[in-house]
Coordinates of C-alpha atoms and ligand atoms in Angstrom, one line a residue:
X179 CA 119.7 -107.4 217.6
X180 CA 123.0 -108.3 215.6
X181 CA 122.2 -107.8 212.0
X182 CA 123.2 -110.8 209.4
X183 CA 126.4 -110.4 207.6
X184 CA 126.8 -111.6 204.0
X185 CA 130.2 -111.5 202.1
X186 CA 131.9 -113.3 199.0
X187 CA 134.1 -115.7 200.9
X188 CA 135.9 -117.1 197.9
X189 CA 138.6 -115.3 196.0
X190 CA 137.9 -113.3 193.1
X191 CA 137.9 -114.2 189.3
X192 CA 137.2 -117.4 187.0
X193 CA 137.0 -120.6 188.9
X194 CA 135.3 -123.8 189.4
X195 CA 132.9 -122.6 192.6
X196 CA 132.7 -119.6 194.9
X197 CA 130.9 -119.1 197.8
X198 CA 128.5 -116.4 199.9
X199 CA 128.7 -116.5 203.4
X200 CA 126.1 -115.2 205.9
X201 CA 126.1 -115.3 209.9
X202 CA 123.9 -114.1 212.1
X203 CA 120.6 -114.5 213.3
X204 CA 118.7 -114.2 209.6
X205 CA 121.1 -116.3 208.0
X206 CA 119.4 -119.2 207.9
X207 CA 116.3 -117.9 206.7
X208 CA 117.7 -115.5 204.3
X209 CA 119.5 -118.3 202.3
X210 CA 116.3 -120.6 202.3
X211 CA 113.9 -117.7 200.5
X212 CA 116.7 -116.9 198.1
X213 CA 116.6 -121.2 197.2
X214 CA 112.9 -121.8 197.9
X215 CA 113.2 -124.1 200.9
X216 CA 111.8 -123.6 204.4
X217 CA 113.8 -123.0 207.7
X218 CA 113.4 -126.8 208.4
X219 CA 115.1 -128.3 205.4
X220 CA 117.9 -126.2 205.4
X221 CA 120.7 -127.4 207.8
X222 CA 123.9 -129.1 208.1
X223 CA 123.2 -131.6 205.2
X224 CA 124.2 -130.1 201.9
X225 CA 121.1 -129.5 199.5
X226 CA 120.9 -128.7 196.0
X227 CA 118.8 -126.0 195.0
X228 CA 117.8 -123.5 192.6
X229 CA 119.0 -119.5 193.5
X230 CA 116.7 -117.2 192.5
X231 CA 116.6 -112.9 192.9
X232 CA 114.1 -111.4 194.9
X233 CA 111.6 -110.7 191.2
X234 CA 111.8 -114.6 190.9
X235 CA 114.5 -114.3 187.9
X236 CA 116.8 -117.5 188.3
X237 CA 120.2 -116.9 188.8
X238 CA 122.4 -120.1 189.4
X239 CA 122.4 -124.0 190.3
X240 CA 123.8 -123.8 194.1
X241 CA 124.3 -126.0 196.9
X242 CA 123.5 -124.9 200.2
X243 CA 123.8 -125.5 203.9
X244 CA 123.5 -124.0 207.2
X245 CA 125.0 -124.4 210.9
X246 CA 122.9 -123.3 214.1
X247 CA 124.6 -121.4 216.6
X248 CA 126.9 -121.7 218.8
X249 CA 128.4 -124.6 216.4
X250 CA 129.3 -122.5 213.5
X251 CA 132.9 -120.7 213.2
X252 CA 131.8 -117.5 213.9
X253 CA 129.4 -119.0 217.4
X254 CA 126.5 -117.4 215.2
X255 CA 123.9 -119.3 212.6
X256 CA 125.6 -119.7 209.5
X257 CA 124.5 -120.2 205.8
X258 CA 126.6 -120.6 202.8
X259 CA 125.3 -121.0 199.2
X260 CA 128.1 -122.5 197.0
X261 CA 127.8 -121.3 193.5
X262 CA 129.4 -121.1 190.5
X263 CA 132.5 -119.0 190.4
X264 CA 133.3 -115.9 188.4
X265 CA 132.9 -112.5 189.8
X266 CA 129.6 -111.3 188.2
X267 CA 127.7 -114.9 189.0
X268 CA 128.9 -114.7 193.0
X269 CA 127.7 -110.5 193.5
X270 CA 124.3 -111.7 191.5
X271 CA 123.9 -114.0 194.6
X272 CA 125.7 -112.1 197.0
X273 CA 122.9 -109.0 195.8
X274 CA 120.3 -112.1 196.3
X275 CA 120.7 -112.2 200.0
X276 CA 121.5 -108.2 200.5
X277 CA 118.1 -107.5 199.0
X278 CA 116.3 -109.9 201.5
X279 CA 117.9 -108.1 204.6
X280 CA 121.4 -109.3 205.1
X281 CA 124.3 -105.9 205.1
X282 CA 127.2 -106.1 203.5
X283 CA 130.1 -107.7 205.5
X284 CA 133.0 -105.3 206.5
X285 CA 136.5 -106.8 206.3
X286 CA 137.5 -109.2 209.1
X287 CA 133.7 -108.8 210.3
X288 CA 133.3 -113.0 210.5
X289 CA 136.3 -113.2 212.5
X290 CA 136.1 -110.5 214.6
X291 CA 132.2 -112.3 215.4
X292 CA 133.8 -115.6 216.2
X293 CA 136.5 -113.8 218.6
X294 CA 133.7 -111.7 220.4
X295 CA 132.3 -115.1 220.6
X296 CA 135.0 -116.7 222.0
X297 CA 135.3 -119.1 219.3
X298 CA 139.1 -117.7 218.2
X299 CA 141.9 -116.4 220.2
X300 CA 143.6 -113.2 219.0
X301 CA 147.0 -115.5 218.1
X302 CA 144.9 -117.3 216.3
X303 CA 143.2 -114.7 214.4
X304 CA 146.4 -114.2 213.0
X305 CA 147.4 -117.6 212.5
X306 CA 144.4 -117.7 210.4
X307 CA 145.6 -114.7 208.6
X308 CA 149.0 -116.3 207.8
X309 CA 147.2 -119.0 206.5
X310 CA 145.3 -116.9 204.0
X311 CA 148.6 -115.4 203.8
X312 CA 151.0 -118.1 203.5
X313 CA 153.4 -117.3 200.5
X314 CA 155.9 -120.1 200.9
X315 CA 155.5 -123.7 202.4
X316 CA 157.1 -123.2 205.9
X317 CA 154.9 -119.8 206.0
X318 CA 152.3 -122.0 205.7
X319 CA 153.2 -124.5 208.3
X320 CA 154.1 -122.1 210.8
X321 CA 150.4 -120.2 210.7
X322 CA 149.0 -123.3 210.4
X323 CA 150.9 -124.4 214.1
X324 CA 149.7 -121.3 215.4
X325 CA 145.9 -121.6 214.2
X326 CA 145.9 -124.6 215.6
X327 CA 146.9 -123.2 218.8
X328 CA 150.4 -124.3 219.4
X329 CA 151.6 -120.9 220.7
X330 CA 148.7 -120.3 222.8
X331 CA 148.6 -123.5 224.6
X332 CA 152.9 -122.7 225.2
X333 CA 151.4 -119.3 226.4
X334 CA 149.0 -120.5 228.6
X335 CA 151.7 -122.5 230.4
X336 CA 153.6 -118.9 231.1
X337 CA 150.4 -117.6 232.2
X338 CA 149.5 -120.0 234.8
X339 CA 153.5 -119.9 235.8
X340 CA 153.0 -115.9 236.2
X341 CA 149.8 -115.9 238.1
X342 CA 151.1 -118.1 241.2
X343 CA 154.1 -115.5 241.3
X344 CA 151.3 -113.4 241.4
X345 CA 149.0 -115.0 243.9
X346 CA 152.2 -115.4 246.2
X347 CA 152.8 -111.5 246.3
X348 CA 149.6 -110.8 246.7
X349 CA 149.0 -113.1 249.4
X350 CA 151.5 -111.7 251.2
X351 CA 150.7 -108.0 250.5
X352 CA 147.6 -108.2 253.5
X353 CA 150.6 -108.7 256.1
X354 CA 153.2 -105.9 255.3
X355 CA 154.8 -106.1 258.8
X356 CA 156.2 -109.8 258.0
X357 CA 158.7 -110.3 255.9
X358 CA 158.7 -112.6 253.3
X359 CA 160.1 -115.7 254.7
X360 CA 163.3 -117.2 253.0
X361 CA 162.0 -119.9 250.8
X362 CA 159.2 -118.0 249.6
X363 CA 161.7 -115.3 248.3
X364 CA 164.3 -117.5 246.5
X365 CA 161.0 -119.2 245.2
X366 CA 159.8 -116.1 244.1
X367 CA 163.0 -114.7 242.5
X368 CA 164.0 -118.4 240.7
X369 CA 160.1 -118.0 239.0
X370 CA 160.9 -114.6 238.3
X371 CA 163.9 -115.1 236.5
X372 CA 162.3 -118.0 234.8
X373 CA 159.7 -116.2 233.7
X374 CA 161.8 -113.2 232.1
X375 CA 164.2 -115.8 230.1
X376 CA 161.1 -117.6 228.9
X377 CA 160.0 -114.0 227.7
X378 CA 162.9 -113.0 226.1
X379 CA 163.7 -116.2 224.4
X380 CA 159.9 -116.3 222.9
X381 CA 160.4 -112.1 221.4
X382 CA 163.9 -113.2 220.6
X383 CA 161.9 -115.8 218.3
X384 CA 160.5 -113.2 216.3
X385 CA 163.1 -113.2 214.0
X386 CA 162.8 -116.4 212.4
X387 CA 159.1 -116.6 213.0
X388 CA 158.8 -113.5 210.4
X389 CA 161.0 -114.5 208.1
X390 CA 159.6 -117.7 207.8
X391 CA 155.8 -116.2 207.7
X392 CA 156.6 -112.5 206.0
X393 CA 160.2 -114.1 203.8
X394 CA 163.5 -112.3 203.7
X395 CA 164.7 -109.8 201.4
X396 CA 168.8 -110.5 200.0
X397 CA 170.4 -107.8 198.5
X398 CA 173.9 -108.3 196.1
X399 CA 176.0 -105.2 196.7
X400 CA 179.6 -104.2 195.7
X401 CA 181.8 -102.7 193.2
X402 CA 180.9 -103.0 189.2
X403 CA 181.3 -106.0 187.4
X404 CA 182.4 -108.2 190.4
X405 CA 179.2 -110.4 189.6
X406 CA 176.0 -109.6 191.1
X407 CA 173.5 -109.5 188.2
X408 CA 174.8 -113.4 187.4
X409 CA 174.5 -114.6 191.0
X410 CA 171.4 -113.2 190.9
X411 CA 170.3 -115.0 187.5
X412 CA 172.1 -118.3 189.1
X413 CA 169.8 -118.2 192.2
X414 CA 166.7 -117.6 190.2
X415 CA 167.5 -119.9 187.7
X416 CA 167.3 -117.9 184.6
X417 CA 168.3 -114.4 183.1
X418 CA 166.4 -112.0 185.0
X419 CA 169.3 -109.5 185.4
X420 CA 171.3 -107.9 182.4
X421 CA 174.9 -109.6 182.5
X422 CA 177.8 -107.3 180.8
X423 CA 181.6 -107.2 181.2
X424 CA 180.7 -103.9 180.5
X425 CA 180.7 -102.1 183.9
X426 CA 178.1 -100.1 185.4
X427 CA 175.1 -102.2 183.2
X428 CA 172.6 -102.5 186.7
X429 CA 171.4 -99.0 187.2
X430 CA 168.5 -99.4 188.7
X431 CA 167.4 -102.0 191.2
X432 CA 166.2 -105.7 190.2
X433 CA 164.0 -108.2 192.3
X434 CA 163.1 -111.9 191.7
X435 CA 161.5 -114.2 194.0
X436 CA 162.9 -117.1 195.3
X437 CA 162.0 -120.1 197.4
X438 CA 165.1 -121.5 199.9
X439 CA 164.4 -124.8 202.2
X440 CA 160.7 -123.6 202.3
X441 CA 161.2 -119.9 203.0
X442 CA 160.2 -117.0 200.2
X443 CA 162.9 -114.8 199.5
X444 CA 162.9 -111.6 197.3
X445 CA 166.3 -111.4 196.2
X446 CA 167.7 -107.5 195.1
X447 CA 170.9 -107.0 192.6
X448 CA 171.6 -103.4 192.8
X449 CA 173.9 -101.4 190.9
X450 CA 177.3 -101.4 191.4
X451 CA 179.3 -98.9 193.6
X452 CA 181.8 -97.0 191.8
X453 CA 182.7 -93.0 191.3
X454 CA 181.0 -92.0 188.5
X455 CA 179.9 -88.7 187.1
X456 CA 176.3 -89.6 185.3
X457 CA 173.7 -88.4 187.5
X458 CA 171.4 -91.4 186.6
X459 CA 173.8 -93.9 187.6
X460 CA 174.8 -92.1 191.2
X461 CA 170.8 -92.6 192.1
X462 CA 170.9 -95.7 191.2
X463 CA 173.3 -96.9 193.4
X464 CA 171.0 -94.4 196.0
X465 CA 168.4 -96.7 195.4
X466 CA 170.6 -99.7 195.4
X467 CA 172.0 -98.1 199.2
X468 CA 168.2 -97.7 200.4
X469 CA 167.3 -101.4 199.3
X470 CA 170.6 -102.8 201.1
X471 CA 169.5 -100.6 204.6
X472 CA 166.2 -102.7 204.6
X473 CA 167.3 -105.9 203.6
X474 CA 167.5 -108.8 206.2
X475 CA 170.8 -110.0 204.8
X476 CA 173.7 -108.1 202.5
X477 CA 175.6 -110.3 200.6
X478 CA 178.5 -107.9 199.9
X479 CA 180.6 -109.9 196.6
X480 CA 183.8 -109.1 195.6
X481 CA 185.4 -110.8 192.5
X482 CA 189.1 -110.8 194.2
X483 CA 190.3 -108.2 192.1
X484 CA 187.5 -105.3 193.5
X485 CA 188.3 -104.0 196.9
X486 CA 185.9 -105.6 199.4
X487 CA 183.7 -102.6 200.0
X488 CA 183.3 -101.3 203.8
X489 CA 179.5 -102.2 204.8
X490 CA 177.6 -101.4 207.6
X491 CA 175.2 -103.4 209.4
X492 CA 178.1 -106.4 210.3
X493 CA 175.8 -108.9 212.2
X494 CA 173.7 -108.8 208.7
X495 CA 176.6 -109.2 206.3
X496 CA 178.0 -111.9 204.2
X497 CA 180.8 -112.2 201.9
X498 CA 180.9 -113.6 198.8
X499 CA 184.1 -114.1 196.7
X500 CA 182.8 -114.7 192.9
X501 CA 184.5 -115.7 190.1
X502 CA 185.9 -119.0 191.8
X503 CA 186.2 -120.6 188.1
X504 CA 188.4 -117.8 187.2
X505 CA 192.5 -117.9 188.1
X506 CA 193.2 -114.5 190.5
X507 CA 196.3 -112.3 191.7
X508 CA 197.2 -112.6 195.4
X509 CA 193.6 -112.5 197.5
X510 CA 196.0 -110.3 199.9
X511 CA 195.2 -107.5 198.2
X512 CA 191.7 -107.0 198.4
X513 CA 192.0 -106.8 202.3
X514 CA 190.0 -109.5 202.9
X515 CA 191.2 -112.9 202.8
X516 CA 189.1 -115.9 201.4
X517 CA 188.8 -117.6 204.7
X518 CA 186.1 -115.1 205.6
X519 CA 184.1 -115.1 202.4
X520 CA 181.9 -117.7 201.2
X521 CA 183.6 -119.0 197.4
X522 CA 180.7 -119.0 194.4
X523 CA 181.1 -119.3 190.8
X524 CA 178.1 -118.2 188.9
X525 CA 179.0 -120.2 186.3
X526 CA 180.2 -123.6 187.5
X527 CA 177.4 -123.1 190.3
X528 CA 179.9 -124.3 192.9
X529 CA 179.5 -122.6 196.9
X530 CA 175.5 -121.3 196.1
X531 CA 174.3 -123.4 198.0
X532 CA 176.4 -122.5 200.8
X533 CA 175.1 -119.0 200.5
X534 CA 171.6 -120.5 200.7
X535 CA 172.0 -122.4 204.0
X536 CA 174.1 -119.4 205.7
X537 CA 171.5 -116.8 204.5
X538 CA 169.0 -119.3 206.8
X539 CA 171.0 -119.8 209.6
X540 CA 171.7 -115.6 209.7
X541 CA 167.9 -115.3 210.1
X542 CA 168.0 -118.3 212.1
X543 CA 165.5 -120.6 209.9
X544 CA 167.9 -123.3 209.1
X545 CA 165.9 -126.4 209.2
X546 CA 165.4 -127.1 212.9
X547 CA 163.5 -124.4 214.7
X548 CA 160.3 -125.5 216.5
X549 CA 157.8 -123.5 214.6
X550 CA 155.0 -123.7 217.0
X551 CA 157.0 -121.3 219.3
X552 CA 157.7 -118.7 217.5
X553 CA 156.6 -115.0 217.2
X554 CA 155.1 -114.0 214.0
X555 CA 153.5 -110.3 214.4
X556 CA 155.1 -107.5 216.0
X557 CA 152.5 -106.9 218.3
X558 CA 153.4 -110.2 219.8
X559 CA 157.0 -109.6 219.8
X560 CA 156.7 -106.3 221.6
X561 CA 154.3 -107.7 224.3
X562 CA 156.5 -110.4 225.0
X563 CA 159.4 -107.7 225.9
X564 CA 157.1 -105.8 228.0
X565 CA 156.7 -108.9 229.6
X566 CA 160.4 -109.8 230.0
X567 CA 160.8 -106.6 231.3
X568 CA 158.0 -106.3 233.4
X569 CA 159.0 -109.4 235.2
X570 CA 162.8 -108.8 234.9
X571 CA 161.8 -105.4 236.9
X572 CA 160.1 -107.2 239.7
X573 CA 163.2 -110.0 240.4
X574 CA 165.3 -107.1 241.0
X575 CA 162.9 -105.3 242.8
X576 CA 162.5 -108.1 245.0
X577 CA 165.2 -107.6 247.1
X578 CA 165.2 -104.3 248.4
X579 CA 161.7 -102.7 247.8
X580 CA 157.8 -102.9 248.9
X581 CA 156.2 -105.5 248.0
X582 CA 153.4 -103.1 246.7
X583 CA 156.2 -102.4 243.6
X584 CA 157.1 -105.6 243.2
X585 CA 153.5 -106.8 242.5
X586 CA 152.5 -104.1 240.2
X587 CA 155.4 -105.1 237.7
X588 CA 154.3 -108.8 238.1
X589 CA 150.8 -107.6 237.4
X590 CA 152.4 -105.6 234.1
X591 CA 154.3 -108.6 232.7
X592 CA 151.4 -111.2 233.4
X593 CA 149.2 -108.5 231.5
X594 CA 151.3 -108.5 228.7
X595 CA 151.2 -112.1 228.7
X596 CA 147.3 -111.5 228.4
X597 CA 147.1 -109.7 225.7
X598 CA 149.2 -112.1 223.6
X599 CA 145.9 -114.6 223.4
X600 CA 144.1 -111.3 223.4
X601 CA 142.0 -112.3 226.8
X602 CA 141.7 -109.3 228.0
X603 CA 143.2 -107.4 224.7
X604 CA 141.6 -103.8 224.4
X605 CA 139.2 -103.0 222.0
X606 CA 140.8 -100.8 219.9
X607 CA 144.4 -103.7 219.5
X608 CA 141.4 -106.2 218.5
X609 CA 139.8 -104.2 215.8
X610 CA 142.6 -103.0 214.4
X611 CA 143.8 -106.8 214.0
X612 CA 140.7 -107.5 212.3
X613 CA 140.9 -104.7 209.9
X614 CA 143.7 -106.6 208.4
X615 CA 141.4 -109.7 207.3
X616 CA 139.5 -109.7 203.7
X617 CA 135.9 -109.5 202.9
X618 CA 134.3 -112.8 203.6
X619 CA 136.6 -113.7 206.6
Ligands
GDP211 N1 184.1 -116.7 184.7 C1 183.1 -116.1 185.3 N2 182.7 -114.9 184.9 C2 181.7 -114.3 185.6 C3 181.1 -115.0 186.7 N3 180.1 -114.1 187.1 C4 180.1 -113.1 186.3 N4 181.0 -113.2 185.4 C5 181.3 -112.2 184.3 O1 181.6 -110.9 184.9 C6 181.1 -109.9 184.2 C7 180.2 -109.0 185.0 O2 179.1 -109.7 185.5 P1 177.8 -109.1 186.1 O3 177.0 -110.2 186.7 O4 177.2 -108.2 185.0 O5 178.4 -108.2 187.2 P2 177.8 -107.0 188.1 O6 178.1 -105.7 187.4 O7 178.4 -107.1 189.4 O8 176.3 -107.2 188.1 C8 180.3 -110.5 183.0 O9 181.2 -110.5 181.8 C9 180.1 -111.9 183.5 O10 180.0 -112.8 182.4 C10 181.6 -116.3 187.1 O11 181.1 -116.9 188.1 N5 182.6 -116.8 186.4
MG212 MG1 174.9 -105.9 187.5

């Protein structure tokens, strides 16, 4: 029989209420000995009742409720006593129901019971997770779209498109000695092609589905002095960064976090690139070289007086020209004209908002993507370019070889597909998804 979880469902630390959560098929029965109340009177109406240890000693004023299976999240009977919070008053309770038979619940173990019970999709799983997640509103939003089953139902479509390809092949793999007629072909490459763009365009969406769900990282690179450290303090508002017209004053790397349109961003001032002897400061700009490698966006600033430094990473890259309050010798010089740089001053504030919106658009979240439709884990992303390539395969196939081939790859991509809602997802993907969760989900 399935033994009856119990966990601490509420975060930890001081607050108003907090909650222990039990599923399984002693739930029910576990919570009413703990409050004093038979089987009977404990159900979907909320009761108020006295929690008491297993020696009788009283312990809290909690209410409690229970839902019968199958109409509980996790598909099991559940039970919930909501007590006070604070971490001491919520494991006396949570010890209340361990000591009358329930185990301990391992991480992601009421989640994992309501997707064995087919109560929860695996893109849903981690829409859920995003929502426990969610560290900026559009973060939010977009795990909320996805919990709600927004993706899925757009995967479902692909699904039902990819299994008449299928059907059609297979159909015509019990007479090998015909040949496919005409319109059945073109019908069967069109979907095929269809089917590959629609896969491609949804892991091309992964992009802006993590930045909006995971944030971006922004790192300020260039030569000393050109103004880094007070972009940095102008985007976060306040002095976070040491400003100096002495040069070389960022040695080692600052962060602050930021919120843009919605999206969390952890911007990075590094310090500045110049020949210097002092071993300190040379690792330091290491550091500063690393950050810049990982970052989603360089913003590489040049005063108009500094060379603009050579960067790599292009497609990731935007200039900034600081200073703009301050008069400057010909821009020629530099070897990079304003035209391609994006004017700020720190001071006046003028062009950071420009920064702001181009940063979104580089990692494509300016305002209007559809945020149902997007990618958010890389396990989705790399399933749907199997997919595309799966089906990409068969289209070109098509043409020349056996049918037999042609089928398998549809079979691949319409797998993949699959395994995005985690229908037929093995084991081993699903737990380790699950492992991801907190106690008490
Ligand atoms: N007029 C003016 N001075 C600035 C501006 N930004 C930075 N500075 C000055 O330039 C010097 C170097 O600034 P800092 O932010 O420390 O540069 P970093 O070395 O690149 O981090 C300081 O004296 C700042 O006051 C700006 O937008 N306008
Ligand atoms: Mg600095």
């Amino acid at each position: 029989m399935q033994e009856t979880i119990a966990a601490i469902a509420t975060g930890a630390g001081a607050s108003g209420v907090g909650i222990v959560r039990l599923s399984g098929p002693r739930a029910v029965e576990i919570v009413a000995e703990v409050v004093g109340l038979s089987v009977e009177q404990l159900g979907r109406e909320v009761r108020y009742a006295v929690a008491r240890g297993k020696d009788g000693e009283r312990l809290d004023d909690v209410l409690v409720f229970a839902m019968r299976a199958p109409r509980s999240f996790t598909g099991e009977d559940v039970a919930e006593i909501q007590g006070h919070g604070g971490a001491v008053n919520l494991s006396r309770l949570l010890r209340a129901v361990l000591e009358r038979g329930a185990r301990a619940a391992q991480p992601g173990e009421f989640s994992r019971r309501a997707f064995d019970n087919g109560k929860l999709d695996l893109l849903r799983a981690e829409g859920l997770l995003g929502v426990i997640e969610a560290g900026s509103e559009r973060g939010w939003r977009i795990a909320q779209a996805q919990l709600a089953g927004a993706l899925g139902r757009g995967l479902e479509a692909l699904e039902d498109r990819a299994r008449k390809v299928l059907a059609e092949i297979e159909g015509a793999l019990d007479f090998p000695e015909e040949a496919l007629d005409e319109q059945s072909s073109r019908w069967l490459g069109a979907e095929l092609g269809a089917l590959t763009s629609s896969c491609e365009a949804l892991a091309r969406s992964y992009q802006a589905g993590s930045a909006l769900r995971n944030g971006i990282t922004v790192a300020l690179v260039g030569a000393v002095n050109v103004g880094k450290s007070s972009l940095l303090n102008a985007f976060a508002g306040r002095a976070r960064a040491l400003v100096s017209e002495q040069p070389g004053t960022t040695r080692d790397y600052v962060e602050v976090q930021v919120e843009w349109d919605g999206v969390q961003v952890t911007l990075i001032d590094t310090a500045g690139w110049r020949e210097s002897g002092d071993v300190l400061e040379r690792s330091g700009m290491e550091l500063g070289k690393e950050r810049a490698a990982e970052a989603d966006v360089v913003l590489v600033v040049s005063d108009g007086i500094a060379p603009w430094p050579v960067v790599e990473h292009a497609d990731r890259t935007l200039y900034v020209r600081s200073k703009a309050d301050q008069a400057r010798p010909d821009e020629s010089l530099t070897g990079r004209t304003e035209s391609e740089a994006l004017v700020t001053s720190s001071l006046t504030g003028s062009g950071l908002r420009e920064v702001r919106q181009r940063v979104l658009e580089l990692v494509g979240v300016a305002e209007t993507v559809g945020e149902g439709e997007l990618l958010v884990t890389e396990r989705q992303r790399s399933l749907a370019e199997g997919a595309a390539r799966a089906f990409s395969t068969a289209q070109r196939l098509l043409a020349s070889q056996p049918r037999e081939l042609v089928a398998y790859d549809i079979r691949e991509g319409y797998k993949a597909l699959m395994d995005m809602r985690g229908t037929a997802a093995e084991d081993q993907v699903v737990s380790e998804i699950f492992a991801r969760f907190c106690i008490g989900k």
